[in-house]
Coordinates of C-alpha atoms in Angstrom, one line a residue:
Chain A
M1 CA -52.7 -5.5 -10.1
A2 CA -56.1 -6.8 -8.1
A3 CA -59.0 -6.6 -10.2
A4 CA -62.7 -6.0 -9.2
P5 CA -64.6 -9.5 -8.6
S6 CA -67.3 -7.9 -9.8
P7 CA -68.6 -7.9 -13.8
D8 CA -67.2 -4.7 -15.2
A9 CA -70.2 -2.9 -16.8
A10 CA -67.8 -1.9 -19.8
Y11 CA -66.8 -5.8 -20.5
D12 CA -67.9 -8.7 -20.9
F13 CA -66.2 -10.8 -18.8
D14 CA -63.5 -10.0 -15.9
L15 CA -61.1 -12.3 -17.3
F16 CA -61.0 -14.4 -20.7
V17 CA -58.8 -17.0 -20.8
I18 CA -57.5 -18.2 -24.2
G19 CA -56.8 -21.8 -24.6
G20 CA -58.1 -24.7 -22.4
G21 CA -55.4 -26.8 -21.6
S22 CA -53.9 -27.3 -18.0
G23 CA -53.0 -23.7 -17.2
G24 CA -56.2 -22.0 -18.6
L25 CA -59.0 -24.3 -17.4
A26 CA -57.3 -24.2 -13.8
A27 CA -57.0 -20.7 -14.0
A28 CA -60.5 -19.9 -15.3
K29 CA -62.0 -22.5 -12.6
Q30 CA -60.0 -20.6 -9.7
A31 CA -60.9 -17.3 -11.0
A32 CA -64.9 -18.6 -11.6
D33 CA -64.8 -19.5 -7.7
L34 CA -63.5 -16.3 -6.6
G35 CA -66.7 -14.8 -8.4
A36 CA -65.2 -13.6 -11.5
K37 CA -67.1 -14.2 -14.7
V38 CA -65.1 -16.1 -17.3
A39 CA -65.2 -17.7 -19.9
V40 CA -62.6 -20.0 -21.8
A41 CA -62.1 -20.0 -26.1
D42 CA -60.8 -23.5 -26.8
F43 CA -59.6 -24.5 -30.3
V44 CA -57.9 -26.7 -32.0
K45 CA -56.4 -26.6 -35.5
P46 CA -55.9 -29.6 -37.0
S47 CA -52.0 -31.0 -37.7
P48 CA -50.6 -31.0 -40.7
A49 CA -51.9 -34.4 -40.9
G50 CA -55.4 -34.0 -40.0
T51 CA -55.7 -34.9 -36.5
T52 CA -57.7 -32.9 -34.1
W53 CA -58.9 -33.2 -30.4
G54 CA -61.2 -31.9 -27.5
L55 CA -61.1 -29.2 -24.9
G56 CA -58.0 -30.2 -22.4
G57 CA -55.2 -28.9 -23.9
T58 CA -51.8 -30.4 -25.7
C59 CA -51.2 -32.5 -21.6
V60 CA -54.9 -34.5 -22.0
N61 CA -54.6 -35.0 -25.4
V62 CA -51.3 -35.5 -27.0
G63 CA -48.9 -35.2 -24.2
C64 CA -49.0 -36.5 -20.9
I65 CA -51.7 -38.6 -20.3
P66 CA -51.8 -40.9 -23.9
K67 CA -47.8 -40.7 -23.6
K68 CA -47.7 -42.1 -20.0
L69 CA -50.2 -44.6 -20.6
M70 CA -48.4 -46.1 -23.6
H71 CA -45.6 -45.7 -21.7
I72 CA -47.0 -47.9 -19.0
S73 CA -48.1 -50.3 -22.1
S74 CA -45.1 -50.9 -23.1
L75 CA -43.4 -51.7 -20.3
Y76 CA -45.6 -54.8 -19.6
R77 CA -43.1 -56.3 -22.0
E78 CA -40.0 -56.5 -20.0
T79 CA -42.3 -57.0 -16.8
Q80 CA -43.5 -60.8 -18.2
G81 CA -40.2 -61.2 -18.4
D82 CA -39.3 -60.3 -14.4
A83 CA -42.4 -62.7 -14.2
H84 CA -40.9 -65.6 -16.2
G85 CA -37.8 -65.7 -13.6
M86 CA -40.6 -66.0 -10.9
G87 CA -42.6 -68.7 -11.9
W88 CA -45.1 -66.9 -14.3
E89 CA -45.6 -68.6 -17.6
T90 CA -47.2 -66.1 -20.2
K91 CA -47.5 -65.7 -23.2
A92 CA -48.7 -62.5 -24.2
S93 CA -49.6 -60.1 -27.2
H94 CA -50.2 -56.8 -28.2
S95 CA -52.8 -54.8 -30.4
W96 CA -52.2 -50.9 -31.6
S97 CA -54.7 -50.4 -31.9
A98 CA -56.8 -51.6 -29.2
M99 CA -54.2 -49.6 -27.1
V100 CA -55.5 -46.4 -29.1
T101 CA -59.0 -47.0 -28.9
Q102 CA -58.8 -47.7 -24.8
V103 CA -56.4 -44.6 -24.7
D104 CA -58.5 -42.4 -27.2
N105 CA -61.8 -43.4 -25.3
Y106 CA -60.6 -42.1 -21.7
I107 CA -59.1 -39.4 -23.4
K108 CA -62.6 -38.7 -24.7
S109 CA -64.1 -38.7 -21.3
L110 CA -62.0 -36.2 -20.1
N111 CA -62.8 -34.0 -22.6
W112 CA -66.2 -34.4 -21.5
G113 CA -65.5 -34.1 -17.8
A114 CA -63.6 -30.9 -18.5
K115 CA -66.6 -29.5 -20.3
T116 CA -69.1 -30.4 -18.0
E117 CA -66.6 -28.8 -15.3
L118 CA -66.3 -25.7 -16.7
R119 CA -70.4 -25.1 -17.3
S120 CA -70.9 -26.1 -13.4
K121 CA -68.5 -23.9 -12.6
T122 CA -70.3 -21.4 -14.5
V123 CA -67.2 -20.7 -16.7
K124 CA -68.7 -19.9 -20.4
Y125 CA -66.6 -22.0 -23.3
Y126 CA -66.2 -21.3 -26.3
N127 CA -65.3 -23.6 -28.7
A128 CA -63.6 -21.1 -31.2
F129 CA -59.9 -19.6 -32.0
A130 CA -59.6 -16.4 -30.2
T131 CA -57.7 -13.9 -31.4
F132 CA -56.7 -10.0 -30.6
T133 CA -58.8 -7.2 -32.4
G134 CA -57.5 -5.3 -29.5
P135 CA -56.2 -4.6 -26.1
N136 CA -59.3 -5.8 -24.6
T137 CA -61.1 -7.0 -27.4
L138 CA -61.4 -10.5 -29.0
A139 CA -62.4 -11.9 -31.8
L140 CA -63.7 -15.6 -31.6
E141 CA -63.9 -17.8 -35.1
N142 CA -65.7 -21.3 -34.6
S143 CA -65.5 -24.2 -36.6
K144 CA -68.1 -23.1 -39.3
G145 CA -66.6 -19.6 -39.8
S146 CA -68.8 -17.2 -37.7
V147 CA -66.9 -14.7 -35.7
E148 CA -68.5 -13.4 -32.2
Q149 CA -66.4 -10.2 -30.6
V150 CA -65.9 -10.1 -26.7
S151 CA -64.2 -7.4 -24.7
A152 CA -62.6 -8.0 -20.9
K153 CA -61.3 -6.6 -18.7
N154 CA -58.2 -9.2 -17.9
I155 CA -57.2 -11.2 -20.7
L156 CA -55.2 -14.7 -19.9
I157 CA -52.7 -16.1 -22.7
A158 CA -52.9 -20.0 -22.1
C159 CA -52.5 -21.0 -25.8
G160 CA -49.5 -23.2 -25.4
G161 CA -47.5 -24.9 -28.3
R162 CA -48.0 -27.3 -30.6
P163 CA -44.7 -29.4 -32.4
T164 CA -42.2 -27.9 -34.6
Y165 CA -41.6 -28.9 -37.9
G166 CA -38.8 -27.3 -39.6
D167 CA -38.3 -26.7 -43.3
V168 CA -36.8 -30.1 -44.6
P169 CA -38.8 -30.5 -48.0
G170 CA -41.5 -33.1 -47.8
V171 CA -42.2 -32.7 -43.6
K172 CA -45.6 -31.6 -43.5
E173 CA -46.1 -33.9 -46.3
C174 CA -44.8 -36.9 -45.0
C175 CA -44.6 -36.8 -41.8
I176 CA -46.7 -37.3 -38.1
S177 CA -45.5 -35.4 -34.6
S178 CA -46.7 -36.4 -31.2
D179 CA -49.8 -34.6 -32.0
D180 CA -50.8 -37.4 -34.5
I181 CA -49.4 -40.7 -33.1
F182 CA -51.3 -40.9 -30.0
W183 CA -54.3 -40.8 -32.4
Q184 CA -53.4 -43.2 -34.9
K185 CA -55.5 -46.7 -35.4
K186 CA -52.9 -48.1 -37.7
A187 CA -50.0 -49.6 -36.3
P188 CA -46.6 -47.2 -36.7
G189 CA -44.5 -50.5 -38.6
K190 CA -41.2 -49.2 -38.9
T191 CA -40.4 -45.9 -37.5
L192 CA -37.9 -43.2 -38.0
V193 CA -38.3 -40.7 -35.1
V194 CA -36.5 -37.5 -35.5
G195 CA -35.0 -35.6 -32.7
A196 CA -33.5 -36.1 -29.3
S197 CA -35.8 -34.7 -27.2
Y198 CA -37.7 -36.5 -24.1
I199 CA -40.8 -36.5 -26.8
A200 CA -39.0 -38.0 -29.3
L201 CA -37.2 -40.6 -26.7
E202 CA -40.2 -41.2 -25.1
C203 CA -42.1 -41.9 -27.8
A204 CA -39.4 -44.4 -29.5
G205 CA -39.5 -46.2 -26.1
F206 CA -42.7 -47.2 -26.2
I207 CA -42.6 -47.8 -30.1
S208 CA -39.9 -49.8 -29.8
A209 CA -40.7 -51.8 -27.3
L210 CA -44.5 -52.9 -28.7
G211 CA -42.5 -54.6 -31.1
F212 CA -41.9 -51.8 -33.8
D213 CA -38.7 -51.5 -35.7
V214 CA -38.0 -48.0 -34.6
T215 CA -34.8 -45.8 -35.6
V216 CA -33.8 -42.5 -33.5
M217 CA -32.2 -39.8 -35.9
V218 CA -29.9 -37.3 -33.4
R219 CA -28.2 -34.2 -34.8
S220 CA -25.9 -34.0 -31.6
I221 CA -27.1 -35.1 -28.0
L222 CA -29.4 -36.8 -26.4
L223 CA -32.2 -34.9 -24.3
R224 CA -30.2 -31.4 -24.0
G225 CA -30.7 -29.3 -20.7
F226 CA -30.8 -32.7 -19.2
D227 CA -27.9 -34.2 -17.2
Q228 CA -25.6 -35.7 -19.8
D229 CA -24.3 -38.9 -18.0
I230 CA -27.8 -40.3 -17.6
S231 CA -29.1 -38.6 -20.7
N232 CA -26.1 -41.5 -22.1
M233 CA -26.8 -44.4 -19.9
I234 CA -30.8 -43.5 -21.4
G235 CA -30.1 -44.0 -24.8
T236 CA -27.0 -47.0 -23.9
Y237 CA -30.4 -48.8 -22.4
M238 CA -32.3 -47.8 -25.1
E239 CA -29.8 -49.4 -27.7
K240 CA -29.1 -52.1 -25.5
H241 CA -33.4 -53.2 -25.8
G242 CA -33.4 -52.7 -29.9
V243 CA -33.8 -48.9 -30.1
N244 CA -31.3 -48.2 -33.0
F245 CA -29.6 -44.7 -32.8
A246 CA -28.4 -42.9 -36.1
R247 CA -25.7 -40.5 -34.9
E248 CA -25.1 -36.8 -35.9
M249 CA -27.3 -37.2 -38.8
V250 CA -30.3 -34.9 -40.1
P251 CA -32.2 -35.4 -42.8
S252 CA -32.3 -33.9 -45.9
K253 CA -35.6 -34.3 -47.3
F254 CA -38.5 -36.4 -47.3
E255 CA -40.9 -38.7 -50.1
K256 CA -43.6 -40.6 -50.0
T257 CA -43.4 -44.0 -51.9
D258 CA -45.9 -45.5 -53.8
D259 CA -47.1 -47.7 -51.7
G260 CA -47.6 -44.8 -49.1
K261 CA -44.2 -45.1 -47.3
V262 CA -41.9 -42.4 -46.2
K263 CA -38.4 -42.6 -48.5
V264 CA -35.5 -40.5 -45.7
F265 CA -33.0 -38.9 -47.5
V266 CA -29.6 -38.0 -45.4
K267 CA -27.5 -35.4 -47.7
D268 CA -29.8 -35.9 -50.2
A269 CA -28.4 -39.2 -50.2
E270 CA -31.3 -42.2 -49.6
Y271 CA -31.2 -43.2 -45.7
G272 CA -34.2 -45.8 -45.7
I273 CA -37.8 -46.1 -46.0
F274 CA -39.8 -46.0 -43.2
D275 CA -43.5 -46.5 -42.8
T276 CA -43.6 -43.5 -40.0
V277 CA -41.6 -40.7 -39.8
L278 CA -42.2 -38.5 -36.6
M279 CA -40.8 -35.7 -36.2
A280 CA -39.7 -34.6 -32.8
I281 CA -37.4 -31.7 -32.8
G282 CA -39.3 -29.4 -30.5
R283 CA -42.4 -27.3 -29.8
T284 CA -43.1 -23.6 -30.8
G285 CA -45.1 -21.6 -29.0
C286 CA -48.6 -20.1 -30.6
A287 CA -48.4 -16.8 -30.0
G288 CA -48.1 -15.5 -33.4
Q289 CA -51.2 -16.8 -34.3
L290 CA -53.3 -14.4 -31.8
N291 CA -52.6 -11.4 -33.7
L292 CA -50.9 -9.9 -30.6
E293 CA -50.0 -6.6 -32.3
A294 CA -53.7 -5.3 -32.5
A295 CA -53.0 -5.3 -28.4
G296 CA -49.6 -4.0 -29.1
L297 CA -48.4 -6.8 -27.2
P298 CA -44.7 -8.3 -28.2
Y299 CA -43.6 -11.9 -28.6
N300 CA -40.2 -13.9 -29.7
A301 CA -41.0 -14.7 -33.3
K302 CA -38.6 -17.7 -32.9
S303 CA -40.0 -19.5 -30.1
G304 CA -43.2 -18.1 -30.6
K305 CA -43.4 -17.2 -26.7
I306 CA -44.1 -14.3 -24.6
D307 CA -42.2 -12.9 -21.8
V308 CA -43.6 -12.2 -18.5
N309 CA -42.4 -10.7 -15.4
D310 CA -42.2 -12.3 -12.0
G311 CA -46.3 -11.9 -11.4
D312 CA -47.0 -13.7 -15.0
Q313 CA -47.6 -10.4 -16.7
T314 CA -47.1 -9.4 -20.0
S315 CA -45.9 -6.2 -21.3
V316 CA -49.6 -5.0 -21.7
P317 CA -50.8 -4.5 -17.7
H318 CA -54.1 -6.6 -18.1
I319 CA -52.7 -9.4 -20.4
F320 CA -51.1 -12.1 -18.6
A321 CA -49.4 -15.4 -20.4
I322 CA -48.6 -19.0 -18.0
G323 CA -47.8 -22.6 -19.2
D324 CA -45.8 -23.4 -22.8
V325 CA -46.3 -20.3 -24.5
I326 CA -44.0 -18.1 -21.7
E327 CA -40.6 -18.0 -22.7
G328 CA -37.8 -19.5 -20.3
K329 CA -39.9 -21.6 -18.0
P330 CA -40.3 -25.7 -17.6
E331 CA -43.3 -26.4 -19.8
L332 CA -45.1 -29.1 -17.7
T333 CA -48.5 -29.0 -16.8
P334 CA -48.5 -28.8 -12.8
V335 CA -46.3 -25.5 -13.3
A336 CA -48.7 -23.9 -15.7
I337 CA -51.8 -25.7 -13.4
Q338 CA -50.0 -23.6 -10.3
A339 CA -49.3 -20.4 -12.1
G340 CA -52.8 -20.2 -13.1
K341 CA -54.2 -20.3 -9.9
L342 CA -51.6 -18.4 -8.1
L343 CA -52.4 -15.8 -10.6
C344 CA -55.8 -15.9 -10.1
R345 CA -55.7 -15.6 -6.8
R346 CA -53.8 -12.5 -6.8
L347 CA -56.3 -11.0 -9.6
F348 CA -59.3 -11.9 -7.8
G349 CA -58.6 -13.2 -4.3
G350 CA -56.5 -10.4 -3.1
A351 CA -53.4 -12.7 -2.7
T352 CA -50.1 -11.6 -3.2
K353 CA -48.3 -15.1 -3.6
K354 CA -46.3 -15.2 -6.9
M355 CA -45.7 -18.6 -8.3
D356 CA -42.2 -20.0 -7.6
Y357 CA -40.6 -21.9 -11.1
T358 CA -37.3 -22.9 -9.3
D359 CA -36.9 -26.9 -8.1
V360 CA -39.4 -28.3 -10.5
A361 CA -39.3 -32.0 -10.1
T362 CA -39.7 -33.7 -13.4
T363 CA -39.6 -37.1 -15.3
V364 CA -38.7 -38.3 -18.3
F365 CA -40.5 -41.3 -19.4
T366 CA -38.2 -43.0 -21.5
P367 CA -37.9 -46.6 -20.8
L368 CA -35.5 -47.0 -17.9
E369 CA -37.6 -43.4 -16.0
Y370 CA -35.4 -40.8 -15.2
G371 CA -36.4 -38.3 -12.3
C372 CA -34.6 -35.4 -11.2
V373 CA -35.2 -32.4 -9.3
G374 CA -32.8 -29.3 -9.4
Y375 CA -29.4 -28.7 -10.9
S376 CA -28.0 -31.0 -13.4
E377 CA -24.7 -31.5 -12.8
E378 CA -23.4 -29.3 -15.5
E379 CA -26.3 -26.5 -14.5
A380 CA -24.3 -27.1 -11.2
K381 CA -21.1 -26.9 -11.7
Q382 CA -21.9 -23.7 -13.9
S383 CA -24.0 -21.4 -11.0
L384 CA -21.7 -22.7 -8.1
G385 CA -18.3 -23.0 -9.7
K386 CA -16.5 -26.3 -10.3
D387 CA -14.5 -26.1 -6.8
R388 CA -18.2 -26.1 -4.6
V389 CA -19.7 -29.1 -6.7
K390 CA -19.7 -32.7 -5.5
V391 CA -21.7 -35.4 -6.6
Y392 CA -22.2 -39.0 -5.0
H393 CA -23.7 -41.5 -6.9
A394 CA -24.7 -45.1 -6.7
S395 CA -25.7 -47.6 -8.9
A396 CA -28.8 -50.2 -8.1
Q397 CA -31.0 -52.4 -9.3
P398 CA -34.4 -53.3 -8.5
L399 CA -34.4 -57.1 -6.6
E400 CA -36.1 -58.7 -9.4
W401 CA -34.4 -57.9 -12.1
N402 CA -31.8 -61.0 -11.1
L403 CA -34.1 -63.6 -11.6
N404 CA -35.0 -62.0 -15.5
S405 CA -32.3 -63.4 -17.8
E406 CA -32.9 -60.1 -20.0
R407 CA -32.2 -57.7 -17.5
K408 CA -29.6 -58.9 -14.8
E409 CA -27.0 -57.0 -16.4
D410 CA -29.3 -53.6 -16.3
M411 CA -28.7 -51.1 -13.8
G412 CA -30.4 -47.6 -11.9
Y413 CA -28.0 -45.0 -11.5
M414 CA -28.7 -42.5 -9.1
K415 CA -26.5 -39.0 -8.4
L416 CA -26.7 -36.1 -5.4
I417 CA -24.9 -33.0 -6.7
V418 CA -24.3 -31.0 -3.0
D419 CA -22.8 -27.8 -2.5
K420 CA -19.4 -27.7 -0.2
D421 CA -20.0 -24.5 1.2
E422 CA -23.3 -25.1 2.8
K423 CA -22.9 -28.0 4.8
E424 CA -23.2 -29.9 1.5
K425 CA -26.9 -28.8 0.8
V426 CA -28.3 -31.1 -1.6
K427 CA -28.6 -28.6 -5.1
G428 CA -29.8 -31.8 -7.5
I429 CA -31.0 -35.4 -7.4
H430 CA -31.4 -37.7 -10.6
V431 CA -32.4 -40.9 -10.7
L432 CA -32.6 -43.3 -13.4
G433 CA -34.5 -46.6 -12.8
P434 CA -38.1 -47.9 -12.6
N435 CA -41.0 -45.5 -11.0
A436 CA -38.3 -42.6 -11.3
G437 CA -41.4 -40.0 -11.0
E438 CA -42.7 -41.7 -7.8
I439 CA -39.3 -41.5 -6.4
I440 CA -38.2 -38.1 -7.0
Q441 CA -41.8 -36.6 -6.1
G442 CA -40.8 -36.8 -2.2
L443 CA -37.1 -35.8 -2.5
A444 CA -38.6 -32.8 -4.5
V445 CA -40.5 -31.8 -1.6
A446 CA -37.0 -32.8 0.6
I447 CA -35.0 -30.0 -1.3
R448 CA -37.8 -27.3 -1.0
C449 CA -37.4 -28.3 2.5
G450 CA -33.1 -27.4 2.5
V451 CA -32.3 -31.1 2.5
T452 CA -28.4 -31.9 3.0
K453 CA -26.4 -34.9 2.4
E454 CA -26.5 -35.6 6.2
H455 CA -30.5 -35.7 6.3
F456 CA -30.2 -38.6 3.7
D457 CA -27.0 -40.6 5.7
D458 CA -29.0 -40.1 9.0
C459 CA -32.1 -41.8 7.2
V460 CA -33.0 -45.3 7.4
G461 CA -33.5 -47.0 4.2
I462 CA -36.7 -48.6 3.6
H463 CA -35.5 -52.4 2.0
P464 CA -36.0 -53.8 -0.4
T465 CA -36.5 -51.4 -2.4
F466 CA -34.8 -49.1 -5.5
A467 CA -34.7 -45.9 -3.7
E468 CA -33.2 -46.8 -0.7
S469 CA -29.4 -46.8 -2.6
Y470 CA -30.1 -43.0 -1.0
T471 CA -29.6 -43.2 2.1
T472 CA -26.6 -45.2 1.6
M473 CA -24.5 -43.1 -1.1
T474 CA -20.8 -42.9 -0.2
E475 CA -19.3 -43.0 -3.4
E476 CA -17.9 -39.9 -4.8
K477 CA -18.2 -39.4 -8.2
T478 CA -14.7 -37.8 -9.5
E479 CA -13.5 -36.8 -12.7
G480 CA -12.2 -40.0 -14.6
S481 CA -13.7 -42.6 -12.7
A482 CA -15.8 -45.4 -13.7
L483 CA -19.3 -45.5 -12.7
P484 CA -20.3 -47.3 -9.3
T485 CA -20.6 -51.5 -10.5
K486 CA -22.8 -53.9 -8.9
G487 CA -20.0 -56.0 -7.9
G488 CA -18.0 -57.1 -11.1
G489 CA -20.9 -56.4 -13.7
H490 CA -19.8 -54.2 -16.7
S491 CA -19.2 -50.5 -16.5
W492 CA -19.9 -47.1 -18.2
K493 CA -17.4 -44.4 -18.4
P494 CA -18.9 -41.0 -17.0
N495 CA -19.3 -38.4 -19.6
E496 CA -16.3 -36.8 -20.5
S497 CA -17.5 -33.5 -20.8
C498 CA -18.6 -32.8 -17.6
A499 CA -15.1 -32.4 -16.6
Chain X
M1 CA -85.4 -71.5 -20.1
A2 CA -85.2 -72.2 -23.6
F3 CA -88.2 -70.4 -24.4
A4 CA -86.7 -67.1 -22.6
R5 CA -83.5 -68.1 -25.1
A6 CA -85.1 -68.6 -28.6
R7 CA -86.8 -65.2 -27.4
H8 CA -83.7 -63.4 -26.9
V9 CA -82.9 -65.2 -30.4
A10 CA -85.7 -63.6 -31.7
Q11 CA -85.4 -60.1 -30.9
A12 CA -81.9 -60.2 -31.0
F13 CA -81.9 -57.2 -33.8
R14 CA -84.3 -55.3 -31.8
S15 CA -81.5 -52.5 -29.9
I16 CA -82.8 -50.0 -27.8
C17 CA -84.3 -46.6 -29.2
H18 CA -81.9 -43.8 -29.8
V19 CA -83.0 -39.8 -28.8
A20 CA -81.5 -37.1 -30.4
S21 CA -82.9 -34.0 -28.1
A22 CA -84.3 -33.1 -25.0
E23 CA -87.8 -32.4 -26.8
E24 CA -87.5 -36.1 -28.7
L25 CA -87.1 -37.5 -24.9
K26 CA -90.2 -35.3 -24.0
R27 CA -92.3 -36.8 -26.5
L28 CA -91.7 -40.3 -25.8
S29 CA -93.1 -39.9 -22.7
P30 CA -96.4 -37.8 -23.2
P31 CA -99.5 -37.5 -20.5
Q32 CA -100.8 -40.9 -19.3
A33 CA -98.3 -42.6 -21.4
A34 CA -95.6 -45.3 -20.1
P35 CA -92.7 -45.1 -17.8
V36 CA -89.3 -44.5 -20.1
L37 CA -86.5 -45.8 -18.7
V38 CA -83.6 -43.4 -20.2
F39 CA -80.1 -44.4 -20.7
F40 CA -77.4 -41.6 -20.9
T41 CA -74.6 -43.0 -22.5
A42 CA -71.0 -41.9 -24.6
A43 CA -69.6 -43.8 -27.5
W44 CA -66.6 -43.4 -25.2
C45 CA -67.7 -44.6 -22.4
Q46 CA -66.5 -48.5 -21.5
P47 CA -68.1 -48.8 -18.3
C48 CA -71.8 -48.4 -20.8
R49 CA -70.7 -50.7 -22.8
S50 CA -70.5 -53.2 -20.4
V51 CA -74.6 -52.5 -19.4
L52 CA -75.9 -52.2 -22.5
P53 CA -76.5 -55.9 -22.8
H54 CA -78.2 -55.8 -19.6
L55 CA -80.4 -53.2 -20.6
E56 CA -81.3 -54.9 -23.8
D57 CA -82.2 -58.2 -21.6
I58 CA -84.2 -55.6 -19.5
S59 CA -85.8 -54.7 -23.1
D60 CA -86.3 -58.1 -23.5
R61 CA -88.6 -59.0 -20.1
F62 CA -90.3 -55.4 -19.4
E63 CA -90.2 -53.4 -22.8
G64 CA -93.9 -53.4 -24.3
P65 CA -97.2 -51.5 -23.5
H66 CA -96.1 -50.8 -20.0
L67 CA -92.4 -49.7 -20.1
K68 CA -90.5 -47.9 -23.2
L69 CA -86.7 -47.9 -23.2
A70 CA -84.2 -45.1 -24.7
Q71 CA -80.7 -44.2 -24.9
V72 CA -79.4 -40.7 -25.5
D73 CA -75.4 -40.5 -25.7
V74 CA -74.3 -36.8 -24.3
S75 CA -72.0 -36.3 -26.7
D76 CA -73.9 -36.1 -29.7
S77 CA -76.6 -34.3 -27.7
P78 CA -75.3 -32.4 -25.1
E79 CA -78.2 -30.2 -24.4
A80 CA -80.2 -32.9 -23.5
A81 CA -77.4 -34.2 -20.8
R82 CA -77.7 -30.7 -19.6
E83 CA -81.4 -30.3 -19.1
F84 CA -81.6 -33.4 -17.7
R85 CA -78.3 -32.6 -15.7
V86 CA -76.7 -35.5 -16.0
E87 CA -72.8 -35.1 -15.5
A88 CA -71.6 -38.5 -15.7
V89 CA -72.3 -41.5 -17.4
P90 CA -74.0 -44.4 -17.6
Y91 CA -76.5 -42.9 -16.0
F92 CA -80.1 -43.8 -15.8
L93 CA -83.6 -41.9 -14.7
V94 CA -87.3 -42.6 -15.1
L95 CA -89.8 -40.3 -17.2
R96 CA -93.5 -40.0 -16.1
D97 CA -95.6 -37.9 -18.3
G98 CA -91.8 -35.9 -19.0
H99 CA -91.1 -35.5 -15.6
V100 CA -88.4 -37.3 -14.0
V101 CA -89.6 -39.6 -11.0
E102 CA -86.4 -41.9 -10.2
R103 CA -82.6 -41.3 -11.1
L104 CA -79.5 -43.8 -11.0
A105 CA -76.0 -43.5 -11.5
G106 CA -73.6 -46.1 -10.7
D107 CA -76.6 -49.0 -10.4
G108 CA -75.7 -52.4 -11.5
P109 CA -78.0 -54.8 -13.5
K110 CA -80.1 -55.9 -10.4
E111 CA -81.2 -52.8 -9.4
L112 CA -82.0 -51.6 -13.1
A113 CA -84.0 -54.3 -13.4
E114 CA -85.9 -54.1 -10.4
V115 CA -86.1 -50.4 -11.2
A116 CA -88.1 -51.4 -14.6
E117 CA -90.1 -54.2 -13.3
R118 CA -91.5 -51.9 -10.7
H119 CA -92.3 -48.9 -12.8
A120 CA -93.7 -51.4 -15.6
A121 CA -95.9 -53.3 -12.6
A122 CA -96.9 -49.9 -11.2
F123 CA -97.8 -48.8 -14.4
E124 CA -100.0 -51.9 -15.8
K125 CA -101.8 -51.5 -12.1
L126 CA -102.5 -48.1 -12.9
Q127 CA -103.7 -49.2 -16.1
E128 CA -105.8 -52.3 -14.9
E129 CA -107.7 -49.6 -11.4
S130 CA -108.8 -46.9 -14.2
R131 CA -110.5 -49.6 -16.2

């Protein structure tokens, strides 16, 4: 599968990358570093509401970066409460438009930095929408409508995905998505978030904490695919802190009112009027927009994604794909970046290491953060069998919450899922609490090293921290038992469907 | 002190001349003309906004027959940024006869004022000597 590093006279480029996001840019820069002649084409088709953005992909522009910044901004509300319990007297107000301006200015600096970096690595950048005209040829259409033809020996599809709108009448005219919320200077006002994905809950979480009336409309369960105990705790926490949940409902119609608001119908009866309706029901890959038929490359029309083998290669040998556009892999920036780098090292550097998509840690940045690596409890029981799985759990609370009257009853939670047949090897780690992402990162490395429950027990905790509870977990989660309490506080019931 | 303040108020509406291309920039610095202190900036750049008042102050104090100031928005004029090898903003350089004679990046207002004063003084001396 190794391609020749020197430019093949028959082609314009050794590698043409479609999509200038996390995966595409990392791959292009890696290939250029190894001497390949590389180009990247990136073009953002405006969202139905008209939002567009610069080079860098979803993460930089309408994903991880603005999301995390706005999430952190929203956490300051509760931190103020903590501070009041520890001697501070503060009075704070928040300006949505100032936050959006500052976040967007930062994103624009990243757009510019991305362009400069491509130039310094001699990667040719086309601000054009690439489509296939043949197995090795692409048409690049820019914003003015002019089309340039290029050829490439290898092509990497890294076009990612976009929010799914679904087909509820009025959805495109009345609703926005995650493509729009981070660029909207006007404050969202009374908001309805449709969906129960992490995108829905993260957005609902920060919009609510920043002072707006938020309702989340959920068809069935929260955070499908994630550990359900913790998903329900996230829902309970959000509800306690002011987010309304409309359960087991789906919108049937949207209409614009005369004063620019959105009237939402459920089962064709009016449900409510909102300033903003944010659709967060999922994302669809962009494979269907590339004219893959011209290259003889099949794709899944429903998901908009492409199937690849363990070398990230499609059914057409010289066409590869990475990132959100590939079927069945975690839709995460670091996954795309790593896969892209490893791929180009294989293509142009003689390397053989393939991308390991297993045990990828992730974090949901809901108001109470949730980090995890490895199996959820449901997944562990399914793949190992109920009898092999043992779950340790603990509730814990950051020290300073005790001094905050608004959250001294709130608890974090953590779970270790172990395999009884392999000396209690840890197969899944879950943490619900502040800075969950930071906590889980180190533990993700431990999982790669084959960490066991005994390692956790032998490890001495750092006191006082939230994470130290991992080193003293003795309570086993059994069917029907209540969750560990903080000595007399309230308790949540574990999700019965785990049994 | 009062005089300096009055002067500043009178010139409050004079802002630093915007330049949109590398060619335009070079036209500001023909042979034997005064040195040009060029400020590379961007609309989205917060540190650039912080340094602008200091540049306006430098303009008040030193801009005239012996020194010119100009600013270029790198997002609006990327080829100008490319040609002058500007990779981060805020960025400053001094042009003489269309060539770059000094480059500064990330420097504080004191250093900028020192550079402006030094080049203006050197040019003024050159003018006097050639008479």
